[in-house]
Structure formats: structure tokens, C-alpha cells
Amino acid sequence: MFSFLPGPRILRSPSKTGYWWQNPFYIQALILFSAIPLLWPVLPPLTDAPGHLGRYRVELGIVHSPWLHQWYSFDWHLVGNLGFDLLIIPLANIFGLETGFKIGVIGMVLLTATGLLAISKVVHGKIPPTAAFALPFIYSFPFQFGFLNYCLSMALAFNAFALWLYWGKTHYAVLRAILFIPIGIIIWLCHSYGWGVLGLLCFSAELSNNYASARRQRKTYIRSFFQAGLDTFLAMLPLLPPILLMILWRSGHVSEGNGDWFRFDLKMQWLIFALRDRWQLFDILSIAIAVLVLLIGRFHLARPLGLACLILSVAFICLPRILLSAAFADMRLAPYLFALALIGLKAPVNRNFARIAAIAALLFFLSRMVATTISFWLYDQAYQQQLTALNYIKPGSRVIAMVETPCLMSWYSNHMSHLPAMATVRKDAFTNSEWAIAGQQLLTIHFPEAGHFTHDPSQSLYPRRCRFRGSADLDTTVHYFPRSAFDYFWLIDIPPNAWPHAKGLIPVWSARNGILYKVDHRIPSPSQTEYPLSSHDKAINLVRMQIKKIL
């Protein structure tokens, strides 16, 4: 399947400058063009991005704001999930919060593209003609979901892996061992998953190279295997210190949340979803083209990346959907499997076939960049239309929002489920769209007056067929939300025929599929009873009561 033994020779150029796809200007153009979809949108249209921005506003402004401390606290402590939380501090101080955030996301994309092409260059000696096929996977489903710390850690991991391979080839083993101690710690701080992937990549490369070296010494297969294993273990020691940080992190009061193992039905979906964006047929066709390229290349990968893809495939199969309280642990790995396999393909020996492959890769890259640019522009237009409601919200207000949120498995997503958090960013307001997972974030929410409506997903209005975790319909929310705890009721991407007409809700702004009500505190809530819990939440509460009795 995956070939990690030496294969046919790499195509060499008859000229000194190499082929056009190996020209430095072409390579630099690929890297720069990979950021084009993010240039126009005011806010990167990634689902979780507004929620991240809301947390950063609390992080940077809670000391100076007269309002934020009423509902939030932000406490620094050791967490393997701090990438953008740390990066945003200098960026916001230099460029402002929103502009700095956008620059950070663009920089992350450029860094990912650089890392992928750098790995390709070190592995093959020259950029293969198929390398451009890998770059559209930067705008993968995990990226569009807004898993920013994870994506940043993967960008750093790819560049670190290229450096690991380069220093291994140039025999700078001591320098590599010294510098990869802080490199591993930095990547772990960004996101622990990125450190884990880096470890698997480096392990694969070392094991593959050490085994090949032992075989060249004409040792038996068993002796070669044990020698390669010992040499690989010694080489991996500089990447082990974050294990101590992981123990310190997980030994605190954190939610362990591991589950949903071996859901092979979902794993097939994650592979198909790797380039999921807006147009289902186009996105699936793009995945089919990537698979076809790998089939035509017979999965004949250069030695380090062949074994790396095999090991990462096993990890993808074994990972649960929820790991260390983080959802979609296995889904996050799927697009990077495609990217690494595509940059690992060896160049065809036939010169004409190589040219055809390079042209096809460039066309694939450009078509995906054009489509993603248009898609992000459309998301941005929808964002800006809804965000005009912020002009009618007073600073320091308390906002309850509901957002039309498609089912997770629906191909198109409006990317708006955390858009209400922009009221925190621009108005220092409380919103019910922030998430609070013990041990994963540094933000804590303390607003008991809001009752059920303190955090995500209380803002998400899912279709009835896919509601979960106690999410309610609009009528139930209007009936039960505590009027005295909120100043505004904001509906986002909800059609006018669903807008409520209830006493105490005064419309102050509206647009297509969006309306903002001011809550009249003189009129009490229609119901003073407790918000009705779902059967799932009731079962959880019952278990908690039984545990308390036992203790």
C-alpha cells in the first residue's frame, strides 16, 4: 500500500534551473496565493472564530472594562491549548484585536503552506509536480470549523518536521536534540494534538531511516528491527518533556471526556468532509480527484512520508471522536492525511507525464482557491449584515441570542453559531454563545442569573431532527428565558415568519433573517418556572444526584 522503501529515481531536470514547478518564484507564489481567500473578509468566516475573539476580548480587556468582570474571569494556568491565546497578545497590542486576529489567521495559513512544501523539498530533494494538490487541504473542515489552536500547532509541527528531516540529513543530531526540547514544548502549548502528530511524524521518519540504515549493514531482519527501534527511541527523547506538562495539566480539576470510539461510519464521513465548504458536489469531486491522484501514483510515497502516512492512518482509525474533552479528535486528522500523502508522492519518471501532473495540480489549487475566496466573501456578506445589529446594543449590555444552526452533517453551514460573541468583542457585552470546558479554556463564566442561558449551545437553534444537549426551540426560549437577566434578545439568520411577537420584546433593529429586541424589564417573563430539561440532561442530573448520595 504505502511504499516507504526506495523506489524509482526522482525525475531530474535537464537544465540547471529545474522545471517550472520547482522555480522558487512559483513556490513562493503558491504560498502567497494560499492566503487570498482571507484577504477580503473583515472577520475570518470560521465557525468558532467569533467565540475565540470574545474570549480574547475578555483576556485582554477584563482589567480595564467596567462590565466584563461581572460575568467572566480569566485565569492563566497550564493548558495544552494556548496557541492563539498567547499569539493574540502581541498582535492585538500592535494592530488591534480584530485586525491582529485576521493577521494571525493569515500568517497561520502561510505557515502551513510553507511547512508542507518544506517537507516536500527535504524529502524529495526538489518539489515534485504534484505538491500543489496538497495546499487546498489547508482550508479543511477543521480549519473552517475554527479549531485555531489546533491548526496553528499543525502549522508549526509541519515546519518543525521539515527541520527535523533536514538536520537528520545534514547530521546535526546534537543541535537537533537541543533545539527540539523547546520546539516540542512550544508546539504542545499551542495544542497538545499538534505535539502528538509531530511525535508520530518524527518517529516514523527515524524508524524508517534507521531500519534502512541497519539493512544496508546487512544485519538480519530481527537485528535490524531492534537496532532501529533503539536508535529511534534515543532520537525521540528531546520530544518527550511535554509528557510531564501533560501530567500536570490533566491532574487538575478537568473534564476527562473521552468517548465515541471506533465510529467507522463517522470516520468515512470525516474523509469525505475533508474539503467540506459550501458546494457539496464540487467539494466531493475535489476529494475524488485527490484520491484519483494517489491511485494513479499507486500510493508510491517517499520513504519517510510513506511510513508516516501509514502510522497516522492507524492513529485516525484508533482515535475516538472525543479526546481530552475536545470534540472531533479523529476528524481533525483526516485532511492532513491527504495533504501529507499528496506531498509524499514521488515524481513520475516520464517527463511529459510530470508536466501534465504539475499543470493538473496547479489547476486544482487555483480552482479551490477561487471557490474558497467566493465562499468566504459570501460568508462575510452575511456576517456584516447581521453585525449591523451591534450599532443598537449599548456597551455593557446582557444579550441572549439564538442562531439558526444547521445539523452537523448538513453540508452547508452558515458559520454563525458563535457570531453573537462579537457583542462581547465590540460592546463588552455578555452573550450566551461562549463555551466553557473545564481544563480546555482559561475563561470561566459566572452569571447564575442567566440560568440555562449562560453558555454554548444555548444559542443554537437546531432543526428538530438533530437537536441535542438540551437545545430548545425558539418558542420555548422566549417563554422561559429570565427577562430580568438580559437587556437584548438577538435572533440571527432566522426568517421573519419565525420571529416572536411577545410582550416585553421591543424590536429595535431588523434585517433579512435577523432581528434585535430590547427586553422591557417592566414586564415579567411569561413563565417563572425552571427551564425544561431534555431527557439527556435529566439523566445526567439523576446520575449526579446518585453520586452525591454515595459520597
Coordinates of C-alpha atoms in Angstrom, one line a residue:
M1 CA 0.0 0.0 0.0
F2 CA 2.3 2.8 1.3
S3 CA 5.8 2.5 -0.1
F4 CA 8.5 3.6 2.2
L5 CA 11.3 1.8 0.6
P6 CA 13.5 3.4 -2.1
G7 CA 11.6 3.3 -5.5
P8 CA 12.3 4.6 -9.0
R9 CA 14.7 7.5 -9.3
I10 CA 13.2 11.0 -9.0
L11 CA 12.9 12.9 -12.3
R12 CA 15.9 15.2 -12.8
S13 CA 15.8 18.3 -14.8
P14 CA 18.0 18.6 -17.9
S15 CA 18.6 22.3 -17.0
K16 CA 20.3 24.0 -14.1
T17 CA 17.2 25.9 -13.1
G18 CA 14.9 22.8 -12.9
Y19 CA 11.3 22.6 -14.1
W20 CA 8.9 25.5 -13.7
W21 CA 7.1 23.9 -10.7
Q22 CA 10.5 23.9 -8.9
N23 CA 11.1 27.5 -9.6
P24 CA 11.4 29.5 -6.3
F25 CA 9.1 32.2 -7.6
Y26 CA 6.4 29.7 -8.4
I27 CA 6.7 28.1 -5.0
Q28 CA 6.5 31.5 -3.3
A29 CA 3.5 32.3 -5.4
L30 CA 1.8 29.2 -4.3
I31 CA 2.4 30.1 -0.7
L32 CA 1.1 33.7 -1.1
F33 CA -1.9 32.7 -3.2
S34 CA -3.0 30.3 -0.4
A35 CA -3.9 33.3 1.7
I36 CA -6.1 35.0 -0.9
P37 CA -9.5 33.7 0.5
L38 CA -8.8 35.5 3.8
L39 CA -7.9 38.9 2.4
W40 CA -11.4 40.3 1.8
P41 CA -13.4 39.2 4.8
V42 CA -13.3 41.7 7.7
L43 CA -13.6 38.7 10.1
P44 CA -12.2 35.3 9.1
P45 CA -15.5 33.4 8.5
L46 CA -14.7 30.4 10.6
T47 CA -17.4 29.0 12.8
D48 CA -15.6 29.3 16.2
A49 CA -13.7 32.4 15.3
P50 CA -16.2 34.9 16.9
G51 CA -16.2 32.8 20.1
H52 CA -12.4 32.9 20.2
L53 CA -12.4 36.6 19.7
G54 CA -14.9 37.1 22.5
R55 CA -12.5 35.1 24.8
Y56 CA -9.6 37.2 23.7
R57 CA -11.5 40.4 24.4
V58 CA -12.0 39.1 28.0
E59 CA -8.4 38.1 28.2
L60 CA -7.1 41.5 27.1
G61 CA -9.8 43.8 28.5
I62 CA -11.2 42.4 31.7
V63 CA -8.9 44.5 33.8
H64 CA -9.9 47.8 32.2
S65 CA -13.6 47.1 31.3
P66 CA -16.2 48.2 33.8
W67 CA -18.5 45.4 32.8
L68 CA -16.7 42.1 31.7
H69 CA -15.7 41.2 35.3
Q70 CA -19.3 40.9 36.2
W71 CA -19.8 37.7 34.1
Y72 CA -16.4 36.4 33.3
S73 CA -13.0 35.6 34.8
F74 CA -9.8 34.7 33.0
D75 CA -7.1 32.8 34.9
W76 CA -3.8 31.8 33.4
H77 CA -2.7 28.3 34.1
L78 CA -1.0 25.4 32.3
V79 CA -3.1 24.1 29.4
G80 CA -2.1 22.3 26.2
N81 CA -4.3 24.6 24.2
L82 CA -2.9 28.2 24.3
G83 CA -1.8 28.9 20.7
F84 CA -3.8 31.9 19.7
D85 CA -4.4 32.9 23.3
L86 CA -0.7 33.7 23.6
L87 CA -0.2 34.9 20.0
I88 CA -3.1 37.4 20.1
I89 CA -1.3 39.4 22.9
P90 CA 1.4 41.0 20.7
L91 CA -0.8 41.1 17.6
A92 CA -3.6 42.9 19.4
N93 CA -1.2 45.4 21.0
I94 CA 0.3 46.2 17.6
F95 CA -2.7 46.0 15.2
G96 CA -5.8 46.0 17.4
L97 CA -7.8 42.9 18.4
E98 CA -9.8 42.2 15.2
T99 CA -7.1 43.2 12.7
G100 CA -4.4 41.4 14.7
F101 CA -6.6 38.3 14.8
K102 CA -7.0 38.4 11.0
I103 CA -3.3 38.8 10.5
G104 CA -2.7 35.9 12.8
V105 CA -5.0 33.6 10.9
I106 CA -3.4 34.6 7.5
G107 CA 0.0 34.0 9.0
M108 CA -1.1 30.6 10.1
V109 CA -2.2 29.7 6.6
L110 CA 1.1 30.9 5.1
L111 CA 3.0 28.9 7.7
T112 CA 1.0 25.7 6.9
A113 CA 1.7 26.1 3.2
T114 CA 5.4 26.7 3.9
G115 CA 5.6 23.7 6.1
L116 CA 4.0 21.3 3.6
L117 CA 6.2 22.5 0.8
A118 CA 9.3 22.4 3.0
I119 CA 8.6 18.8 3.9
S120 CA 8.2 18.0 0.2
K121 CA 11.5 19.7 -0.6
V122 CA 13.5 17.9 2.1
V123 CA 12.0 14.5 1.4
H124 CA 12.3 14.6 -2.4
G125 CA 15.3 17.0 -2.9
K126 CA 13.1 19.1 -5.2
I127 CA 9.4 20.0 -5.2
P128 CA 7.5 17.2 -7.0
P129 CA 5.0 18.2 -9.7
T130 CA 2.0 17.0 -7.6
A131 CA 2.8 19.2 -4.5
A132 CA 0.2 21.8 -5.3
F133 CA -2.6 19.2 -4.8
A134 CA -1.9 19.3 -1.1
L135 CA -2.3 23.1 -0.4
P136 CA -6.1 23.3 -0.7
F137 CA -6.4 21.0 2.3
I138 CA -5.2 23.9 4.4
Y139 CA -8.8 25.2 4.1
S140 CA -10.1 21.9 5.5
F141 CA -13.2 21.2 7.5
P142 CA -11.3 21.6 10.9
F143 CA -9.9 24.9 9.7
Q144 CA -13.4 26.2 8.7
F145 CA -14.8 24.9 12.0
G146 CA -12.4 27.3 13.6
F147 CA -10.1 25.0 15.5
L148 CA -7.4 27.7 15.5
N149 CA -5.1 26.5 18.3
Y150 CA -5.0 23.0 16.7
C151 CA -4.4 24.4 13.2
L152 CA -1.6 26.6 14.5
S153 CA 0.0 23.7 16.2
M154 CA -0.2 21.7 13.0
A155 CA 1.4 24.5 11.0
L156 CA 4.3 24.7 13.5
A157 CA 4.5 20.8 13.5
F158 CA 4.9 20.7 9.8
N159 CA 7.7 23.2 9.8
A160 CA 9.4 21.5 12.7
F161 CA 9.2 18.2 11.0
A162 CA 10.8 19.6 7.9
L163 CA 13.6 20.9 10.1
W164 CA 13.9 17.6 11.8
L165 CA 14.3 15.8 8.5
Y166 CA 16.8 18.4 7.2
W167 CA 19.0 18.3 10.3
G168 CA 18.8 14.5 10.2
K169 CA 20.2 14.5 6.6
T170 CA 22.9 17.0 7.4
H171 CA 24.0 15.1 10.6
Y172 CA 23.2 17.9 13.0
A173 CA 21.9 15.4 15.6
V174 CA 23.2 17.2 18.7
L175 CA 21.9 20.6 17.6
R176 CA 18.5 18.9 16.7
A177 CA 18.4 17.2 20.1
I178 CA 19.0 20.5 21.9
L179 CA 16.6 22.7 20.0
F180 CA 13.7 20.3 19.7
I181 CA 13.3 20.3 23.5
P182 CA 11.9 23.9 23.4
I183 CA 10.3 23.3 20.0
G184 CA 8.3 20.4 21.3
I185 CA 7.2 22.4 24.4
I186 CA 6.1 25.4 22.3
I187 CA 4.0 23.2 19.9
W188 CA 2.5 21.4 22.9
L189 CA 1.5 24.7 24.4
C190 CA -0.2 25.7 21.2
H191 CA -2.2 22.5 21.2
S192 CA -1.3 19.1 22.5
Y193 CA -2.6 17.3 19.4
G194 CA 0.0 19.1 17.2
W195 CA 2.7 17.9 19.5
G196 CA 1.3 14.3 19.2
V197 CA 1.3 14.5 15.4
L198 CA 4.8 15.9 15.4
G199 CA 5.9 13.0 17.5
L200 CA 4.3 10.4 15.2
L201 CA 5.9 12.1 12.1
C202 CA 9.4 12.2 13.7
F203 CA 9.1 8.6 15.0
S204 CA 8.1 7.4 11.5
A205 CA 11.0 9.2 9.8
E206 CA 13.5 7.9 12.3
L207 CA 12.3 4.4 12.3
S208 CA 12.2 4.2 8.5
N209 CA 15.6 5.7 8.1
N210 CA 17.2 3.7 10.9
Y211 CA 15.8 0.4 9.6
A212 CA 17.0 1.2 6.1
S213 CA 20.5 2.0 7.5
A214 CA 20.6 -1.2 9.5
R215 CA 19.6 -3.3 6.5
R216 CA 22.4 -1.6 4.5
Q217 CA 24.8 -3.0 7.1
R218 CA 23.5 -6.5 6.1
K219 CA 22.0 -7.2 9.5
T220 CA 19.2 -9.7 9.9
Y221 CA 15.7 -8.5 9.8
I222 CA 15.2 -9.1 13.6
R223 CA 18.5 -7.4 14.5
S224 CA 17.7 -4.5 12.1
F225 CA 14.3 -4.0 13.7
F226 CA 15.7 -3.9 17.3
Q227 CA 18.6 -1.7 16.3
A228 CA 16.3 0.7 14.5
G229 CA 13.9 0.7 17.5
L230 CA 16.7 1.5 20.0
D231 CA 18.1 4.3 17.8
T232 CA 14.6 5.7 17.2
F233 CA 13.9 5.8 20.9
L234 CA 17.1 7.7 21.7
A235 CA 16.4 10.1 18.9
M236 CA 12.9 10.8 20.2
L237 CA 14.0 11.7 23.7
P238 CA 14.0 15.5 23.0
L239 CA 10.3 15.4 22.2
L240 CA 9.3 13.7 25.5
P241 CA 9.4 16.6 28.1
P242 CA 5.8 17.7 27.2
I243 CA 4.6 14.4 28.7
L244 CA 5.4 15.9 32.2
L245 CA 3.4 19.0 31.2
M246 CA 0.5 16.8 30.1
I247 CA 0.5 15.0 33.5
L248 CA 0.5 18.4 35.3
W249 CA -2.3 19.6 33.1
R250 CA -4.6 16.6 33.4
S251 CA -4.0 16.1 37.1
G252 CA -6.0 19.2 37.9
H253 CA -9.8 19.6 38.1
V254 CA -10.5 19.0 34.4
S255 CA -13.2 17.2 32.5
E256 CA -11.8 13.9 31.1
G257 CA -14.4 13.5 28.4
N258 CA -13.1 10.7 26.2
G259 CA -15.6 8.7 24.2
D260 CA -17.3 7.7 20.9
W261 CA -14.6 5.1 20.0
F262 CA -14.4 3.3 16.6
R263 CA -17.3 5.1 14.9
F264 CA -16.3 3.9 11.4
D265 CA -19.4 5.4 9.9
L266 CA -18.3 8.9 11.1
K267 CA -14.6 8.2 10.1
M268 CA -15.7 7.7 6.5
Q269 CA -17.7 10.9 6.7
W270 CA -14.7 12.8 8.0
L271 CA -12.6 11.7 5.0
I272 CA -15.4 12.8 2.6
F273 CA -15.8 16.1 4.6
A274 CA -12.0 16.9 4.4
L275 CA -12.7 19.8 2.0
R276 CA -16.3 20.5 3.0
D277 CA -17.3 24.1 2.5
R278 CA -20.3 25.3 0.6
W279 CA -20.9 23.4 -2.7
Q280 CA -21.3 19.7 -1.9
L281 CA -20.8 18.4 -5.5
F282 CA -17.7 20.5 -6.0
D283 CA -16.2 19.6 -2.6
I284 CA -16.8 15.8 -3.1
L285 CA -15.4 16.0 -6.6
S286 CA -12.3 17.6 -5.2
I287 CA -11.8 14.7 -2.7
A288 CA -12.4 12.3 -5.6
I289 CA -9.6 14.0 -7.6
A290 CA -7.2 13.8 -4.7
V291 CA -7.9 10.1 -4.3
L292 CA -7.5 9.5 -8.0
V293 CA -4.1 11.2 -7.9
L294 CA -3.0 8.9 -5.1
L295 CA -4.3 5.9 -7.0
I296 CA -2.5 6.9 -10.2
G297 CA 0.6 7.4 -8.2
R298 CA -0.1 3.9 -6.6
F299 CA 0.4 5.5 -3.2
H300 CA 4.1 5.3 -4.0
L301 CA 5.4 7.7 -1.4
A302 CA 8.9 8.7 -0.5
R303 CA 10.3 6.6 2.4
P304 CA 9.7 8.9 5.5
L305 CA 6.3 10.0 4.4
G306 CA 5.1 6.6 3.4
L307 CA 5.5 5.1 6.9
A308 CA 4.3 8.4 8.4
C309 CA 1.0 8.2 6.5
L310 CA 0.6 4.6 7.5
I311 CA 1.1 5.3 11.2
L312 CA -1.2 8.4 11.0
S313 CA -3.9 6.3 9.3
V314 CA -3.7 3.8 12.2
A315 CA -4.0 6.8 14.6
F316 CA -7.0 8.1 12.7
I317 CA -8.7 4.7 13.0
C318 CA -8.0 4.4 16.7
L319 CA -8.7 7.9 17.9
P320 CA -12.1 8.5 19.5
R321 CA -14.4 11.3 18.4
I322 CA -13.9 13.0 21.8
L323 CA -10.4 13.1 23.4
L324 CA -9.4 15.0 26.5
S325 CA -12.8 16.8 26.3
A326 CA -12.0 18.1 22.8
A327 CA -14.6 17.1 20.2
F328 CA -13.8 15.7 16.7
A329 CA -10.3 14.5 17.6
D330 CA -10.3 12.0 14.7
M331 CA -11.9 14.4 12.2
R332 CA -9.1 16.9 12.7
L333 CA -6.5 14.5 11.4
A334 CA -8.3 13.5 8.1
P335 CA -7.4 16.4 5.8
Y336 CA -3.7 16.4 6.9
L337 CA -3.5 12.7 5.9
F338 CA -4.5 13.7 2.4
A339 CA -2.0 16.6 2.4
L340 CA 0.9 14.5 3.6
A341 CA 0.2 11.7 1.2
L342 CA 0.0 14.1 -1.8
I343 CA 3.3 15.8 -1.0
G344 CA 4.9 12.4 -0.4
L345 CA 4.1 11.1 -4.0
K346 CA 7.3 10.5 -5.9
A347 CA 7.7 12.4 -9.2
P348 CA 6.9 10.4 -12.4
V349 CA 10.0 9.4 -14.4
N350 CA 8.3 10.3 -17.6
R351 CA 8.9 14.0 -18.3
N352 CA 5.7 14.6 -20.2
F353 CA 3.6 12.9 -17.6
A354 CA 5.3 15.0 -14.9
R355 CA 4.4 18.2 -16.8
I356 CA 0.8 17.1 -17.1
A357 CA 0.7 16.3 -13.3
A358 CA 2.1 19.7 -12.5
I359 CA -0.5 21.5 -14.7
A360 CA -3.3 19.4 -13.1
A361 CA -2.0 20.2 -9.6
L362 CA -1.9 24.0 -10.4
L363 CA -5.4 23.9 -11.9
F364 CA -6.7 22.0 -8.8
F365 CA -5.1 24.5 -6.5
L366 CA -6.4 27.6 -8.4
S367 CA -10.0 26.2 -8.7
R368 CA -10.1 25.5 -5.0
M369 CA -8.7 29.0 -4.1
V370 CA -11.2 30.7 -6.4
A371 CA -14.1 28.7 -4.9
T372 CA -13.0 29.3 -1.3
T373 CA -12.5 33.0 -2.0
I374 CA -16.0 33.3 -3.3
S375 CA -17.4 31.2 -0.5
F376 CA -15.6 33.3 2.2
W377 CA -16.8 36.5 0.5
L378 CA -20.4 35.3 0.7
Y379 CA -19.9 34.3 4.4
D380 CA -18.5 37.8 5.1
Q381 CA -21.5 39.5 3.4
A382 CA -23.9 37.5 5.7
Y383 CA -21.8 38.3 8.7
Q384 CA -21.7 42.0 8.1
Q385 CA -25.5 42.2 7.5
Q386 CA -26.2 40.5 10.9
L387 CA -23.5 42.5 12.8
T388 CA -25.2 45.8 12.0
A389 CA -27.4 45.0 15.0
L390 CA -24.4 45.8 17.2
N391 CA -25.0 49.5 16.4
Y392 CA -28.2 49.3 18.5
I393 CA -26.7 47.5 21.5
K394 CA -25.4 49.6 24.4
P395 CA -22.0 48.8 25.9
G396 CA -22.0 46.5 28.9
S397 CA -25.4 45.0 28.0
R398 CA -26.5 41.4 28.5
V399 CA -27.5 39.7 25.3
I400 CA -29.3 36.5 24.8
A401 CA -29.0 35.3 21.2
M402 CA -30.4 32.5 19.1
V403 CA -28.8 31.4 15.9
E404 CA -30.2 29.2 13.1
T405 CA -27.7 26.4 13.1
P406 CA -27.7 23.6 10.5
C407 CA -27.3 20.0 11.6
L408 CA -23.6 18.9 11.8
M409 CA -23.9 16.5 8.9
S410 CA -25.6 19.1 6.7
W411 CA -23.1 20.0 4.0
Y412 CA -23.6 23.8 4.1
S413 CA -23.1 25.7 7.4
N414 CA -23.8 29.4 7.9
H415 CA -20.7 29.6 10.2
M416 CA -22.8 31.8 12.5
S417 CA -23.3 29.8 15.7
H418 CA -20.8 31.9 17.7
L419 CA -21.4 35.2 15.9
P420 CA -23.2 36.7 18.9
A421 CA -19.8 36.8 20.7
M422 CA -19.0 39.8 18.6
A423 CA -21.1 41.8 21.0
T424 CA -18.5 40.9 23.6
V425 CA -15.7 42.0 21.3
R426 CA -17.2 45.4 20.3
K427 CA -19.6 46.2 23.2
D428 CA -18.1 44.4 26.2
A429 CA -21.5 42.7 26.4
F430 CA -22.4 39.3 27.9
T431 CA -23.6 36.8 25.4
N432 CA -24.7 33.2 25.8
S433 CA -22.5 31.8 22.9
E434 CA -19.2 31.3 24.7
W435 CA -18.1 27.7 25.5
A436 CA -16.7 26.7 28.9
I437 CA -15.0 23.3 29.2
A438 CA -13.0 22.6 32.4
G439 CA -9.3 22.2 31.6
Q440 CA -9.6 23.3 28.0
Q441 CA -10.0 27.1 28.2
L442 CA -8.9 29.8 30.6
L443 CA -12.2 31.6 30.5
T444 CA -14.8 31.0 33.3
I445 CA -18.4 32.1 33.1
H446 CA -20.2 33.1 36.3
F447 CA -23.7 34.5 35.6
P448 CA -26.2 32.4 37.6
E449 CA -29.0 34.8 36.9
A450 CA -29.0 33.6 33.3
G451 CA -29.9 30.1 34.4
H452 CA -29.8 27.7 31.4
F453 CA -28.7 30.5 29.1
T454 CA -25.1 31.1 30.2
H455 CA -23.0 29.3 27.5
D456 CA -22.9 27.4 24.3
P457 CA -25.1 25.7 22.9
S458 CA -28.0 27.6 24.4
Q459 CA -27.7 30.0 21.5
S460 CA -28.0 27.3 18.8
L461 CA -31.4 26.7 17.2
Y462 CA -31.0 23.3 15.5
P463 CA -33.6 21.7 13.2
R464 CA -35.8 19.4 15.3
R465 CA -34.3 16.3 13.7
C466 CA -30.8 16.9 15.1
R467 CA -31.3 18.7 18.5
F468 CA -29.0 17.6 21.2
R469 CA -27.6 18.6 24.6
G470 CA -30.9 20.3 25.7
S471 CA -31.1 22.7 22.8
A472 CA -34.6 24.2 22.6
D473 CA -36.9 25.6 20.1
L474 CA -37.5 29.3 19.7
D475 CA -40.9 29.4 21.4
T476 CA -39.6 27.5 24.5
T477 CA -36.7 30.0 24.8
V478 CA -39.0 33.0 24.5
H479 CA -41.2 31.5 27.2
Y480 CA -38.5 30.6 29.7
F481 CA -35.5 32.9 29.4
P482 CA -35.2 35.2 32.5
R483 CA -36.2 38.7 31.4
S484 CA -34.5 40.4 34.3
A485 CA -31.1 38.9 33.4
F486 CA -30.9 40.2 29.8
D487 CA -31.2 43.5 28.1
Y488 CA -31.5 42.3 24.4
F489 CA -32.8 39.3 22.6
W490 CA -31.0 38.8 19.3
L491 CA -32.1 36.4 16.5
I492 CA -29.5 35.6 13.8
D493 CA -30.2 34.0 10.4
I494 CA -33.8 33.3 11.4
P495 CA -36.5 34.1 8.8
P496 CA -39.2 36.7 9.6
N497 CA -42.0 34.2 9.7
A498 CA -40.4 32.7 12.8
W499 CA -39.9 35.9 14.7
P500 CA -41.8 36.0 18.0
H501 CA -44.3 38.6 18.9
A502 CA -44.2 38.5 22.7
K503 CA -44.9 41.1 25.3
G504 CA -41.8 42.7 26.7
L505 CA -39.8 42.2 23.5
I506 CA -39.5 45.5 21.6
P507 CA -37.9 45.4 18.1
V508 CA -35.1 47.9 17.7
W509 CA -33.4 46.6 14.5
S510 CA -34.2 44.1 11.8
A511 CA -32.7 42.9 8.5
R512 CA -33.2 40.0 6.3
N513 CA -33.3 36.9 8.6
G514 CA -32.2 38.9 11.6
I515 CA -33.9 40.9 14.4
L516 CA -32.9 42.6 17.7
Y517 CA -35.3 43.1 20.5
K518 CA -34.9 45.3 23.6
V519 CA -36.2 43.5 26.7
D520 CA -38.7 45.5 28.7
H521 CA -37.8 44.7 32.3
R522 CA -41.1 46.1 33.5
I523 CA -42.9 43.0 32.0
P524 CA -42.0 39.7 33.8
S525 CA -41.2 36.6 31.9
P526 CA -44.3 34.6 30.6
S527 CA -43.1 31.7 32.8
Q528 CA -41.3 31.8 36.1
T529 CA -40.8 28.0 36.2
E530 CA -37.5 26.3 35.6
Y531 CA -36.3 25.8 32.0
P532 CA -37.4 22.3 30.9
L533 CA -34.5 19.9 30.6
S534 CA -34.1 17.3 27.8
S535 CA -34.2 13.6 28.7
H536 CA -30.4 13.6 28.2
D537 CA -29.9 16.4 30.8
K538 CA -32.4 14.8 33.2
A539 CA -30.5 11.5 33.1
I540 CA -27.2 13.3 33.7
N541 CA -28.7 15.2 36.7
L542 CA -30.1 11.9 38.1
V543 CA -26.6 10.3 37.9
R544 CA -25.1 13.3 39.6
M545 CA -27.6 13.1 42.5
Q546 CA -26.9 9.4 43.0
I547 CA -23.2 10.0 43.1
K548 CA -23.6 12.8 45.7
K549 CA -25.7 10.4 47.8
I550 CA -23.0 7.7 47.6
L551 CA -20.3 10.2 48.6

